[in-house]
mmCIF file of C-alpha atoms and ligand atoms in Angstrom:
data_model
loop_
_atom_site.group_PDB
_atom_site.id
_atom_site.type_symbol
_atom_site.label_atom_id
_atom_site.label_comp_id
_atom_site.label_asym_id
_atom_site.label_seq_id
_atom_site.Cartn_x
_atom_site.Cartn_y
_atom_site.Cartn_z
ATOM 1 C CA MET N 1 0.000 0.000 0.000
ATOM 2 C CA SER N 2 1.358 3.437 -0.888
ATOM 3 C CA GLU N 3 2.324 5.752 1.937
ATOM 4 C CA ILE N 4 -0.395 8.269 1.041
ATOM 5 C CA LYS N 5 -3.097 5.582 0.802
ATOM 6 C CA ALA N 6 -2.180 4.357 4.292
ATOM 7 C CA LYS N 7 -2.162 7.914 5.620
ATOM 8 C CA VAL N 8 -5.613 8.825 4.278
ATOM 9 C CA LEU N 9 -7.130 5.530 5.472
ATOM 10 C CA ASP N 10 -5.673 6.111 8.939
ATOM 11 C CA LYS N 11 -7.187 9.552 9.022
ATOM 12 C CA PHE N 12 -10.559 8.229 7.837
ATOM 13 C CA GLN N 13 -10.413 5.709 10.690
ATOM 14 C CA ASP N 14 -9.729 8.536 13.191
ATOM 15 C CA ILE N 15 -12.447 10.806 11.870
ATOM 16 C CA PHE N 16 -15.248 8.462 10.768
ATOM 17 C CA GLY N 17 -14.258 4.989 12.069
ATOM 18 C CA ASN N 18 -14.578 1.597 10.279
ATOM 19 C CA ALA N 19 -12.111 2.480 7.517
ATOM 20 C CA GLY N 20 -12.264 -1.170 6.447
ATOM 21 C CA GLU N 21 -15.558 -0.415 4.670
ATOM 22 C CA ALA N 22 -14.115 2.552 2.746
ATOM 23 C CA LYS N 23 -12.392 2.766 -0.639
ATOM 24 C CA VAL N 24 -9.589 5.063 -1.774
ATOM 25 C CA TYR N 25 -9.633 7.060 -5.009
ATOM 26 C CA PHE N 26 -7.330 9.539 -6.735
ATOM 27 C CA ALA N 27 -7.803 12.241 -9.365
ATOM 28 C CA PRO N 28 -4.921 14.343 -10.684
ATOM 29 C CA GLY N 29 -4.365 18.089 -10.958
ATOM 30 C CA ARG N 30 -3.478 19.529 -14.342
ATOM 31 C CA VAL N 31 -1.118 21.955 -15.967
ATOM 32 C CA ASN N 32 -1.805 23.607 -19.294
ATOM 33 C CA LEU N 33 1.273 23.755 -21.531
ATOM 34 C CA ILE N 34 -0.256 26.228 -24.015
ATOM 35 C CA GLY N 35 -3.687 27.421 -25.171
ATOM 36 C CA GLU N 36 -4.834 29.751 -22.411
ATOM 37 C CA HIS N 37 -8.270 31.364 -22.285
ATOM 38 C CA THR N 38 -9.113 29.655 -25.558
ATOM 39 C CA ASP N 39 -11.430 26.956 -24.216
ATOM 40 C CA TYR N 40 -14.501 29.186 -23.942
ATOM 41 C CA ASN N 41 -13.656 30.727 -27.307
ATOM 42 C CA GLY N 42 -13.978 27.546 -29.339
ATOM 43 C CA GLY N 43 -10.195 27.184 -29.612
ATOM 44 C CA HIS N 44 -7.604 24.523 -28.813
ATOM 45 C CA VAL N 45 -5.866 23.717 -25.529
ATOM 46 C CA PHE N 46 -2.897 21.510 -24.689
ATOM 47 C CA PRO N 47 -3.012 20.494 -21.018
ATOM 48 C CA CYS N 48 -1.799 17.400 -19.195
ATOM 49 C CA ALA N 49 -2.740 15.654 -15.968
ATOM 50 C CA LEU N 50 -0.155 15.531 -13.173
ATOM 51 C CA THR N 51 0.884 12.828 -10.729
ATOM 52 C CA ILE N 52 -0.085 15.174 -7.874
ATOM 53 C CA GLY N 53 -3.777 15.616 -7.183
ATOM 54 C CA THR N 54 -6.546 14.763 -4.733
ATOM 55 C CA TYR N 55 -7.028 11.568 -2.746
ATOM 56 C CA GLY N 56 -10.519 10.652 -1.552
ATOM 57 C CA VAL N 57 -11.658 8.013 0.927
ATOM 58 C CA ALA N 58 -15.380 7.293 0.666
ATOM 59 C CA ARG N 59 -18.042 5.024 2.087
ATOM 60 C CA ARG N 60 -21.781 4.916 1.511
ATOM 61 C CA ARG N 61 -24.095 5.542 4.428
ATOM 62 C CA THR N 62 -27.506 4.079 5.072
ATOM 63 C CA ASP N 63 -29.184 7.426 5.843
ATOM 64 C CA LYS N 64 -29.309 10.634 3.757
ATOM 65 C CA LYS N 65 -26.443 12.350 5.578
ATOM 66 C CA LEU N 66 -23.316 13.683 3.903
ATOM 67 C CA ARG N 67 -20.256 14.047 6.114
ATOM 68 C CA PHE N 68 -17.141 15.723 4.738
ATOM 69 C CA PHE N 69 -13.629 16.133 6.121
ATOM 70 C CA SER N 70 -10.608 17.654 4.372
ATOM 71 C CA MET N 71 -7.067 17.135 5.602
ATOM 72 C CA ASN N 72 -6.269 20.444 3.892
ATOM 73 C CA PHE N 73 -8.803 22.327 6.029
ATOM 74 C CA GLU N 74 -8.622 20.367 9.259
ATOM 75 C CA GLY N 75 -9.704 23.406 11.267
ATOM 76 C CA LEU N 76 -13.176 23.150 9.768
ATOM 77 C CA GLY N 77 -13.624 19.709 11.286
ATOM 78 C CA ILE N 78 -16.414 17.479 9.977
ATOM 79 C CA VAL N 79 -18.790 19.446 7.751
ATOM 80 C CA GLU N 80 -22.247 17.885 7.857
ATOM 81 C CA SER N 81 -24.906 18.193 5.230
ATOM 82 C CA SER N 82 -27.500 15.978 3.599
ATOM 83 C CA LEU N 83 -28.883 14.930 0.245
ATOM 84 C CA GLU N 84 -31.708 17.384 0.870
ATOM 85 C CA GLU N 85 -29.389 20.377 1.268
ATOM 86 C CA PHE N 86 -28.106 21.442 -2.123
ATOM 87 C CA THR N 87 -28.101 25.224 -2.617
ATOM 88 C CA PRO N 88 -26.430 26.404 -5.828
ATOM 89 C CA GLY N 89 -24.141 29.344 -5.017
ATOM 90 C CA GLY N 90 -24.841 28.914 -1.322
ATOM 91 C CA ASP N 91 -21.994 26.841 0.167
ATOM 92 C CA LYS N 92 -19.234 28.822 1.778
ATOM 93 C CA ASN N 93 -16.394 26.287 1.974
ATOM 94 C CA TRP N 94 -14.663 23.557 -0.046
ATOM 95 C CA THR N 95 -17.633 21.183 0.266
ATOM 96 C CA ALA N 96 -19.259 23.299 -2.472
ATOM 97 C CA TYR N 97 -17.210 21.267 -4.986
ATOM 98 C CA PRO N 98 -18.215 17.704 -4.068
ATOM 99 C CA LYS N 99 -21.748 18.864 -3.304
ATOM 100 C CA GLY N 100 -21.920 20.622 -6.660
ATOM 101 C CA VAL N 101 -21.061 17.369 -8.421
ATOM 102 C CA MET N 102 -23.636 15.383 -6.411
ATOM 103 C CA TRP N 103 -26.224 18.003 -7.290
ATOM 104 C CA ALA N 104 -25.160 17.859 -10.976
ATOM 105 C CA PHE N 105 -25.561 14.057 -11.049
ATOM 106 C CA GLU N 106 -29.081 14.507 -9.672
ATOM 107 C CA GLN N 107 -29.834 17.166 -12.274
ATOM 108 C CA LYS N 108 -28.813 14.668 -14.953
ATOM 109 C CA GLY N 109 -31.205 12.079 -13.536
ATOM 110 C CA MET N 110 -28.731 10.082 -11.428
ATOM 111 C CA LYS N 111 -30.147 10.190 -7.920
ATOM 112 C CA MET N 112 -28.252 9.063 -4.850
ATOM 113 C CA ASP N 113 -30.607 7.218 -2.516
ATOM 114 C CA SER N 114 -28.230 7.346 0.456
ATOM 115 C CA GLY N 115 -25.473 9.676 1.634
ATOM 116 C CA MET N 116 -21.752 9.123 2.217
ATOM 117 C CA ASP N 117 -18.753 9.884 4.376
ATOM 118 C CA LEU N 118 -15.982 11.492 2.363
ATOM 119 C CA LEU N 119 -12.463 12.429 3.399
ATOM 120 C CA LEU N 120 -10.151 14.330 1.058
ATOM 121 C CA PHE N 121 -6.453 15.017 0.974
ATOM 122 C CA GLY N 122 -4.908 17.096 -1.797
ATOM 123 C CA ASN N 123 -1.212 17.489 -2.540
ATOM 124 C CA ILE N 124 -1.784 20.219 -5.136
ATOM 125 C CA PRO N 125 -1.265 23.646 -3.588
ATOM 126 C CA ASN N 126 -4.801 25.103 -3.089
ATOM 127 C CA GLY N 127 -5.763 28.003 -5.333
ATOM 128 C CA SER N 128 -2.496 27.670 -7.254
ATOM 129 C CA GLY N 129 -3.989 27.405 -10.713
ATOM 130 C CA LEU N 130 -3.292 23.670 -10.996
ATOM 131 C CA SER N 131 -7.016 22.983 -10.786
ATOM 132 C CA SER N 132 -7.433 21.712 -7.274
ATOM 133 C CA SER N 133 -11.170 22.381 -7.629
ATOM 134 C CA ALA N 134 -11.600 20.516 -10.938
ATOM 135 C CA SER N 135 -9.588 17.685 -9.395
ATOM 136 C CA VAL N 136 -12.096 17.462 -6.530
ATOM 137 C CA GLU N 137 -14.971 17.576 -9.022
ATOM 138 C CA VAL N 138 -13.674 14.740 -11.199
ATOM 139 C CA LEU N 139 -12.698 12.751 -8.102
ATOM 140 C CA THR N 140 -16.221 13.103 -6.709
ATOM 141 C CA GLY N 141 -17.688 11.984 -10.031
ATOM 142 C CA ALA N 142 -15.424 8.920 -10.099
ATOM 143 C CA ILE N 143 -16.463 8.080 -6.526
ATOM 144 C CA LEU N 144 -20.189 8.415 -7.305
ATOM 145 C CA ARG N 145 -19.789 6.239 -10.387
ATOM 146 C CA ASP N 146 -18.129 3.518 -8.360
ATOM 147 C CA LEU N 147 -20.206 3.665 -5.158
ATOM 148 C CA TYR N 148 -23.649 4.139 -6.739
ATOM 149 C CA GLY N 149 -23.091 2.293 -10.024
ATOM 150 C CA PHE N 150 -23.875 5.271 -12.289
ATOM 151 C CA GLU N 151 -23.031 4.567 -15.912
ATOM 152 C CA VAL N 152 -20.867 7.464 -16.999
ATOM 153 C CA THR N 153 -17.679 7.674 -19.039
ATOM 154 C CA ASN N 154 -14.618 9.699 -18.073
ATOM 155 C CA GLN N 155 -15.638 12.299 -20.631
ATOM 156 C CA ASP N 156 -19.050 12.505 -18.913
ATOM 157 C CA LEU N 157 -17.219 13.104 -15.614
ATOM 158 C CA ALA N 158 -15.494 16.087 -17.229
ATOM 159 C CA LEU N 159 -18.756 17.523 -18.563
ATOM 160 C CA ILE N 160 -20.625 16.972 -15.286
ATOM 161 C CA GLY N 161 -17.727 18.585 -13.389
ATOM 162 C CA GLN N 162 -17.847 21.642 -15.636
ATOM 163 C CA TYR N 163 -21.645 21.794 -15.320
ATOM 164 C CA SER N 164 -21.357 21.759 -11.527
ATOM 165 C CA GLU N 165 -18.746 24.520 -11.585
ATOM 166 C CA ASN N 166 -20.898 26.665 -13.922
ATOM 167 C CA LYS N 167 -24.289 26.090 -12.335
ATOM 168 C CA TYR N 168 -23.564 25.239 -8.710
ATOM 169 C CA ASN N 169 -20.399 27.231 -8.056
ATOM 170 C CA LEU N 170 -21.289 29.972 -10.531
ATOM 171 C CA VAL N 171 -17.888 30.166 -12.228
ATOM 172 C CA ASN N 172 -18.338 30.260 -15.970
ATOM 173 C CA CYS N 173 -15.258 28.100 -16.695
ATOM 174 C CA GLY N 174 -14.574 26.236 -19.938
ATOM 175 C CA ILE N 175 -14.062 22.498 -20.288
ATOM 176 C CA MET N 176 -10.247 22.366 -20.226
ATOM 177 C CA ASP N 177 -9.530 21.590 -16.574
ATOM 178 C CA GLN N 178 -12.091 18.861 -16.015
ATOM 179 C CA PHE N 179 -11.285 17.304 -19.403
ATOM 180 C CA ALA N 180 -7.529 17.284 -18.783
ATOM 181 C CA ILE N 181 -8.084 15.604 -15.412
ATOM 182 C CA ALA N 182 -10.734 13.069 -16.414
ATOM 183 C CA MET N 183 -8.954 12.083 -19.649
ATOM 184 C CA GLY N 184 -5.336 12.324 -18.420
ATOM 185 C CA LYS N 185 -2.741 9.930 -19.803
ATOM 186 C CA LYS N 186 0.753 9.294 -18.494
ATOM 187 C CA ASP N 187 3.500 11.185 -20.349
ATOM 188 C CA CYS N 188 1.017 12.699 -22.821
ATOM 189 C CA ALA N 189 -0.598 16.082 -23.226
ATOM 190 C CA ILE N 190 -4.133 16.302 -24.596
ATOM 191 C CA PHE N 191 -4.597 18.293 -27.783
ATOM 192 C CA LEU N 192 -8.262 19.201 -27.459
ATOM 193 C CA ASP N 193 -10.446 21.134 -29.849
ATOM 194 C CA THR N 194 -12.947 22.709 -27.470
ATOM 195 C CA SER N 195 -15.402 23.484 -30.281
ATOM 196 C CA ASN N 196 -16.272 19.802 -30.747
ATOM 197 C CA LEU N 197 -14.347 17.929 -28.001
ATOM 198 C CA LYS N 198 -12.239 16.031 -30.548
ATOM 199 C CA TYR N 199 -8.909 15.220 -28.956
ATOM 200 C CA GLU N 200 -5.627 13.511 -29.522
ATOM 201 C CA TYR N 201 -2.906 12.403 -27.102
ATOM 202 C CA ALA N 202 0.520 13.817 -27.920
ATOM 203 C CA PRO N 203 3.546 12.275 -26.193
ATOM 204 C CA VAL N 204 5.515 14.948 -24.355
ATOM 205 C CA VAL N 205 9.078 13.976 -25.147
ATOM 206 C CA LEU N 206 11.311 16.486 -23.434
ATOM 207 C CA LYS N 207 14.714 15.037 -24.302
ATOM 208 C CA GLY N 208 16.684 15.903 -21.181
ATOM 209 C CA ALA N 209 14.347 18.566 -19.821
ATOM 210 C CA LYS N 210 11.721 18.767 -17.100
ATOM 211 C CA ILE N 211 8.442 20.542 -16.461
ATOM 212 C CA VAL N 212 8.842 22.931 -13.540
ATOM 213 C CA ILE N 213 5.886 24.657 -11.923
ATOM 214 C CA SER N 214 6.584 27.921 -10.112
ATOM 215 C CA CYS N 215 3.819 28.823 -7.699
ATOM 216 C CA SER N 216 3.468 32.561 -7.063
ATOM 217 C CA ASN N 217 1.713 32.017 -3.730
ATOM 218 C CA LYS N 218 -0.501 34.935 -4.595
ATOM 219 C CA LYS N 219 -3.971 33.808 -3.719
ATOM 220 C CA ARG N 220 -6.645 34.635 -6.196
ATOM 221 C CA GLY N 221 -9.337 36.731 -4.588
ATOM 222 C CA LEU N 222 -11.289 38.621 -7.197
ATOM 223 C CA GLY N 223 -9.904 36.310 -9.853
ATOM 224 C CA ASP N 224 -13.100 34.511 -10.555
ATOM 225 C CA SER N 225 -15.097 37.662 -11.224
ATOM 226 C CA LYS N 226 -12.353 38.905 -13.594
ATOM 227 C CA TYR N 227 -12.525 35.518 -15.260
ATOM 228 C CA ASN N 228 -16.210 35.976 -15.980
ATOM 229 C CA GLU N 229 -15.440 39.537 -17.150
ATOM 230 C CA ARG N 230 -12.873 38.310 -19.720
ATOM 231 C CA ARG N 231 -15.325 35.743 -20.923
ATOM 232 C CA SER N 232 -18.038 38.309 -21.527
ATOM 233 C CA GLU N 233 -15.587 40.705 -23.222
ATOM 234 C CA CYS N 234 -14.833 37.916 -25.701
ATOM 235 C CA GLU N 235 -18.524 37.169 -26.203
ATOM 236 C CA THR N 236 -19.242 40.817 -27.000
ATOM 237 C CA ALA N 237 -16.271 41.026 -29.388
ATOM 238 C CA LEU N 238 -17.505 37.887 -31.167
ATOM 239 C CA ALA N 239 -21.002 39.327 -31.534
ATOM 240 C CA GLU N 240 -19.492 42.475 -33.084
ATOM 241 C CA LEU N 241 -17.373 40.420 -35.492
ATOM 242 C CA GLN N 242 -20.355 38.297 -36.469
ATOM 243 C CA LYS N 243 -21.933 41.392 -38.024
ATOM 244 C CA VAL N 244 -19.200 41.351 -40.682
ATOM 245 C CA VAL N 245 -17.907 37.780 -40.856
ATOM 246 C CA ASP N 246 -19.631 34.406 -40.621
ATOM 247 C CA VAL N 247 -18.005 32.627 -37.650
ATOM 248 C CA LYS N 248 -19.328 30.690 -34.677
ATOM 249 C CA SER N 249 -16.382 31.368 -32.382
ATOM 250 C CA LEU N 250 -13.141 33.347 -32.162
ATOM 251 C CA GLY N 251 -11.330 30.032 -32.525
ATOM 252 C CA GLU N 252 -12.458 29.820 -36.155
ATOM 253 C CA LEU N 253 -10.431 32.891 -37.108
ATOM 254 C CA ASP N 254 -6.818 32.918 -38.190
ATOM 255 C CA GLU N 255 -4.709 36.005 -37.600
ATOM 256 C CA ALA N 256 -5.033 37.405 -41.128
ATOM 257 C CA THR N 257 -8.834 37.153 -41.109
ATOM 258 C CA PHE N 258 -8.976 38.708 -37.656
ATOM 259 C CA GLU N 259 -6.748 41.552 -38.836
ATOM 260 C CA LYS N 260 -9.095 42.195 -41.733
ATOM 261 C CA TYR N 261 -12.290 42.375 -39.651
ATOM 262 C CA GLN N 262 -11.111 43.598 -36.254
ATOM 263 C CA GLY N 263 -12.333 47.145 -36.980
ATOM 264 C CA ALA N 264 -15.856 45.860 -36.327
ATOM 265 C CA ILE N 265 -15.017 45.578 -32.617
ATOM 266 C CA GLY N 266 -16.030 48.919 -31.205
ATOM 267 C CA ASP N 267 -13.602 49.125 -28.309
ATOM 268 C CA GLU N 268 -9.825 48.907 -27.993
ATOM 269 C CA VAL N 269 -9.877 46.704 -24.891
ATOM 270 C CA ARG N 270 -12.242 44.161 -26.459
ATOM 271 C CA ARG N 271 -10.106 44.167 -29.606
ATOM 272 C CA LYS N 272 -7.077 43.167 -27.532
ATOM 273 C CA ARG N 273 -9.020 40.427 -25.762
ATOM 274 C CA ALA N 274 -10.190 38.956 -29.063
ATOM 275 C CA LYS N 275 -6.710 39.281 -30.557
ATOM 276 C CA HIS N 276 -5.348 37.143 -27.743
ATOM 277 C CA ALA N 277 -8.030 34.485 -28.194
ATOM 278 C CA VAL N 278 -7.264 34.281 -31.916
ATOM 279 C CA SER N 279 -3.456 34.399 -31.699
ATOM 280 C CA GLU N 280 -3.290 31.994 -28.756
ATOM 281 C CA ASN N 281 -5.309 29.417 -30.637
ATOM 282 C CA GLN N 282 -2.963 29.708 -33.622
ATOM 283 C CA ARG N 283 0.075 29.433 -31.329
ATOM 284 C CA THR N 284 -1.372 26.263 -29.833
ATOM 285 C CA LEU N 285 -1.735 24.668 -33.269
ATOM 286 C CA LYS N 286 1.851 25.638 -34.109
ATOM 287 C CA ALA N 287 3.175 24.469 -30.750
ATOM 288 C CA VAL N 288 1.645 21.002 -31.072
ATOM 289 C CA ALA N 289 3.059 20.693 -34.593
ATOM 290 C CA ALA N 290 6.486 21.749 -33.288
ATOM 291 C CA LEU N 291 6.372 19.212 -30.455
ATOM 292 C CA LYS N 292 5.381 16.438 -32.852
ATOM 293 C CA ALA N 293 8.283 17.418 -35.106
ATOM 294 C CA GLY N 294 10.646 17.261 -32.118
ATOM 295 C CA ASP N 295 11.312 21.014 -32.266
ATOM 296 C CA LEU N 296 11.301 21.813 -28.567
ATOM 297 C CA GLU N 297 12.992 25.182 -29.084
ATOM 298 C CA GLU N 298 10.067 26.375 -31.199
ATOM 299 C CA PHE N 299 7.622 24.999 -28.622
ATOM 300 C CA GLY N 300 9.427 27.075 -25.986
ATOM 301 C CA ARG N 301 9.365 30.241 -28.075
ATOM 302 C CA LEU N 302 5.609 29.847 -28.513
ATOM 303 C CA MET N 303 5.185 29.399 -24.741
ATOM 304 C CA ASN N 304 7.035 32.678 -24.196
ATOM 305 C CA ALA N 305 4.909 34.440 -26.819
ATOM 306 C CA SER N 306 1.795 33.081 -25.103
ATOM 307 C CA HIS N 307 2.842 34.761 -21.862
ATOM 308 C CA VAL N 308 3.455 38.086 -23.618
ATOM 309 C CA SER N 309 -0.025 37.938 -25.173
ATOM 310 C CA LEU N 310 -1.631 37.070 -21.818
ATOM 311 C CA ARG N 311 0.290 39.969 -20.263
ATOM 312 C CA ASP N 312 -0.267 42.651 -22.891
ATOM 313 C CA ASP N 313 -3.488 41.757 -24.688
ATOM 314 C CA TYR N 314 -5.469 39.651 -22.240
ATOM 315 C CA GLU N 315 -4.084 41.353 -19.103
ATOM 316 C CA VAL N 316 -4.434 38.437 -16.719
ATOM 317 C CA THR N 317 -0.844 38.098 -15.472
ATOM 318 C CA GLY N 318 0.041 40.697 -12.830
ATOM 319 C CA ILE N 319 3.443 41.466 -11.359
ATOM 320 C CA GLU N 320 3.840 38.078 -9.675
ATOM 321 C CA LEU N 321 3.376 35.937 -12.780
ATOM 322 C CA ASP N 322 5.297 38.422 -14.923
ATOM 323 C CA THR N 323 8.231 38.248 -12.534
ATOM 324 C CA LEU N 324 8.195 34.438 -12.597
ATOM 325 C CA ALA N 325 8.155 34.295 -16.401
ATOM 326 C CA GLU N 326 10.515 37.176 -17.081
ATOM 327 C CA GLU N 327 13.093 35.927 -14.565
ATOM 328 C CA ALA N 328 12.792 32.435 -16.055
ATOM 329 C CA TRP N 329 13.526 33.753 -19.558
ATOM 330 C CA LYS N 330 16.881 35.078 -18.278
ATOM 331 C CA VAL N 331 18.077 31.667 -17.078
ATOM 332 C CA PRO N 332 20.238 29.656 -19.520
ATOM 333 C CA GLY N 333 18.693 26.227 -20.097
ATOM 334 C CA VAL N 334 15.105 27.467 -19.922
ATOM 335 C CA ILE N 335 13.356 26.345 -23.107
ATOM 336 C CA GLY N 336 10.125 28.227 -22.460
ATOM 337 C CA SER N 337 8.122 29.735 -19.613
ATOM 338 C CA ARG N 338 4.627 31.162 -19.246
ATOM 339 C CA MET N 339 1.790 31.649 -16.809
ATOM 340 C CA THR N 340 -0.656 28.741 -16.761
ATOM 341 C CA GLY N 341 -4.348 28.496 -15.861
ATOM 342 C CA ALA N 342 -6.687 31.426 -15.357
ATOM 343 C CA GLY N 343 -3.959 33.868 -14.248
ATOM 344 C CA PHE N 344 -4.367 36.673 -11.663
ATOM 345 C CA GLY N 345 -1.936 34.739 -9.440
ATOM 346 C CA GLY N 346 -1.429 31.000 -9.433
ATOM 347 C CA CYS N 347 1.478 29.366 -11.264
ATOM 348 C CA SER N 348 3.810 29.520 -14.203
ATOM 349 C CA VAL N 349 4.991 26.493 -16.156
ATOM 350 C CA SER N 350 8.513 26.235 -17.515
ATOM 351 C CA ILE N 351 10.404 23.660 -19.526
ATOM 352 C CA VAL N 352 13.918 23.548 -18.158
ATOM 353 C CA LYS N 353 16.931 21.456 -19.177
ATOM 354 C CA ASP N 354 17.794 18.844 -16.513
ATOM 355 C CA GLU N 355 21.148 20.376 -15.629
ATOM 356 C CA ALA N 356 19.632 23.858 -15.264
ATOM 357 C CA VAL N 357 16.760 22.982 -12.886
ATOM 358 C CA ASP N 358 18.589 23.672 -9.602
ATOM 359 C CA GLY N 359 20.004 26.975 -10.868
ATOM 360 C CA PHE N 360 16.570 27.936 -12.213
ATOM 361 C CA ILE N 361 14.894 27.387 -8.857
ATOM 362 C CA GLN N 362 17.594 29.331 -7.093
ATOM 363 C CA SER N 363 17.790 32.344 -9.359
ATOM 364 C CA VAL N 364 14.071 32.728 -10.095
ATOM 365 C CA GLY N 365 13.353 32.117 -6.401
ATOM 366 C CA GLU N 366 15.785 34.803 -5.241
ATOM 367 C CA ALA N 367 14.652 37.391 -7.768
ATOM 368 C CA TYR N 368 10.990 36.712 -6.929
ATOM 369 C CA LEU N 369 11.520 37.072 -3.197
ATOM 370 C CA LYS N 370 13.430 40.315 -3.693
ATOM 371 C CA LYS N 371 10.834 41.893 -5.941
ATOM 372 C CA ILE N 372 7.577 40.541 -4.496
ATOM 373 C CA GLY N 373 8.487 40.282 -0.811
ATOM 374 C CA TYR N 374 7.448 36.661 -0.228
ATOM 375 C CA ALA N 375 8.715 33.366 -1.599
ATOM 376 C CA ALA N 376 7.554 31.342 -4.589
ATOM 377 C CA ASP N 377 7.420 27.525 -4.442
ATOM 378 C CA PHE N 378 8.785 25.232 -7.123
ATOM 379 C CA TYR N 379 7.677 21.746 -8.149
ATOM 380 C CA VAL N 380 9.290 19.471 -10.707
ATOM 381 C CA VAL N 381 6.242 17.580 -11.965
ATOM 382 C CA GLU N 382 5.436 14.501 -13.984
ATOM 383 C CA ILE N 383 2.551 13.810 -16.339
ATOM 384 C CA GLY N 384 0.170 11.176 -15.004
ATOM 385 C CA ASP N 385 -3.099 9.339 -15.675
ATOM 386 C CA GLY N 386 -6.727 10.325 -15.055
ATOM 387 C CA PRO N 387 -8.829 9.183 -12.049
ATOM 388 C CA VAL N 388 -8.159 5.772 -10.486
ATOM 389 C CA ILE N 389 -9.366 3.521 -7.674
ATOM 390 C CA LEU N 390 -6.361 2.733 -5.484
HETATM 391 C C1 GLA V 1 -9.408 28.257 -15.812
HETATM 392 C C2 GLA V 1 -10.691 27.654 -16.372
HETATM 393 C C3 GLA V 1 -10.447 26.959 -17.710
HETATM 394 C C4 GLA V 1 -9.676 27.873 -18.674
HETATM 395 C C5 GLA V 1 -8.467 28.507 -17.989
HETATM 396 C C6 GLA V 1 -7.790 29.534 -18.854
HETATM 397 O O1 GLA V 1 -8.512 27.268 -15.466
HETATM 398 O O2 GLA V 1 -11.251 26.747 -15.468
HETATM 399 O O3 GLA V 1 -11.663 26.530 -18.268
HETATM 400 O O4 GLA V 1 -10.516 28.830 -19.215
HETATM 401 O O5 GLA V 1 -8.812 29.117 -16.766
HETATM 402 O O6 GLA V 1 -7.219 28.940 -19.980
#
C-alpha cells in the first residue's frame, strides 16, 4: 500500500471509524502547456494531468447524511450536510465542490438514494492554478460512479464537473480543466479542440528537460469575477465580429482574417481580448506541430509568446506571474516559460533542461523574493493518468 493511501485511510479511521468499509480514489491536478483562455472561445488547448492531485476516501451511508472532512482544512472539522441540502451558489467552503457534483448528477437524472462519508487530501497547492477544484470535481464523479453504479464515461465526468462549476459554483469556466483531469494519460498532453471535443494524445518527449511549476503564492481573490469579465468581453467582441464575418467562435479565425475584420469591434480593450483568443489558438496549433516534429525550441518560443499575449493583450498576469516568467527567460537552459491556468496569481509552467533545474529554482526564487516580498514555491512535476481507484 502506498504511503499516502495508508495515511488517508488512517485519518478516515480517526475521523469516521470503520475504515475497512471505505475505498480510496485519486484524481490528478493539471497543468496547461499552451492554449490559455481559448477553451470558452472555441479554440484549442494543450493540457496534461499531473501525478499530484486529490485523494478521496469514501463510504456509503444508510441514511441521507453527507459528512465531509478535508485534511487540507482540518480546522473546519467534519462538515455535515444531507442529500436534501443542495443550494447552488450557497456553500461557503470547499464542500461546495463535491456537493456541486452530487447536485449535478441529480440534475442529470442520477439520484443518490443514500449519503456518504468522504475524506479528502490534496497534494496540489490550493488556489495555485493547478485545478485543485476541478480535481475534486472529477474525483467526486469517479467516486459516485463507483459507489452508486452510475453509468458514466470519463468524458461525462469532465462535462458533469464543468456543469457543476458553472451552475452550482457559478464560475463560468470552460471544459479544459475537467477534461484534462478526467482524460489524463501518463506522459502525454491532450490536444483538445474545445469546439467539438475532438482530442488527440501527444507524447511529451522532453529530451533531457523537465516541467517545472513555479507557484506565485498569490492567492486569487477577485480572480473569478475577472474571469467571468474576460469571458463576456470575448462574447461581446464575437457578436461584433459576427456582423461582418460568418463565424461561430473566435477560434475559427486565423490572424489574417482577424486583422481584416477587427475594426468591427467597437472598443480597444475588447479588440485586444479577441486578438489574444485568436493568436493563442494559432500558437497552440503551431506548438503542437512543433512538439510532434521534435522542435522543442520552437515549442518554448511559442510558450514565451503566449505569456506576452496574456500579459499585454489579455491582461491576466500581474506582477507576480510576470516576474516568474521574465526571470525564467533570463536563465540559460530554460526552453520556455509562461503563466498557466486562469492567471491573476497562481502558477507559471517552464520547460527547463535537466542540468539547469537547480540553478533555475535558485535564481528565479531569489529574484521573486526580492521583488515581491514573499517566496515562490517550485515543483518538478510529472505527467500522469486520469482518475483511479487505489
Ligand atoms: C481556468 C478555467 C479553464 C480555462 C483557464 C484559462 O482554469 O477553469 O476553463 O478557461 O482558466 O485557460
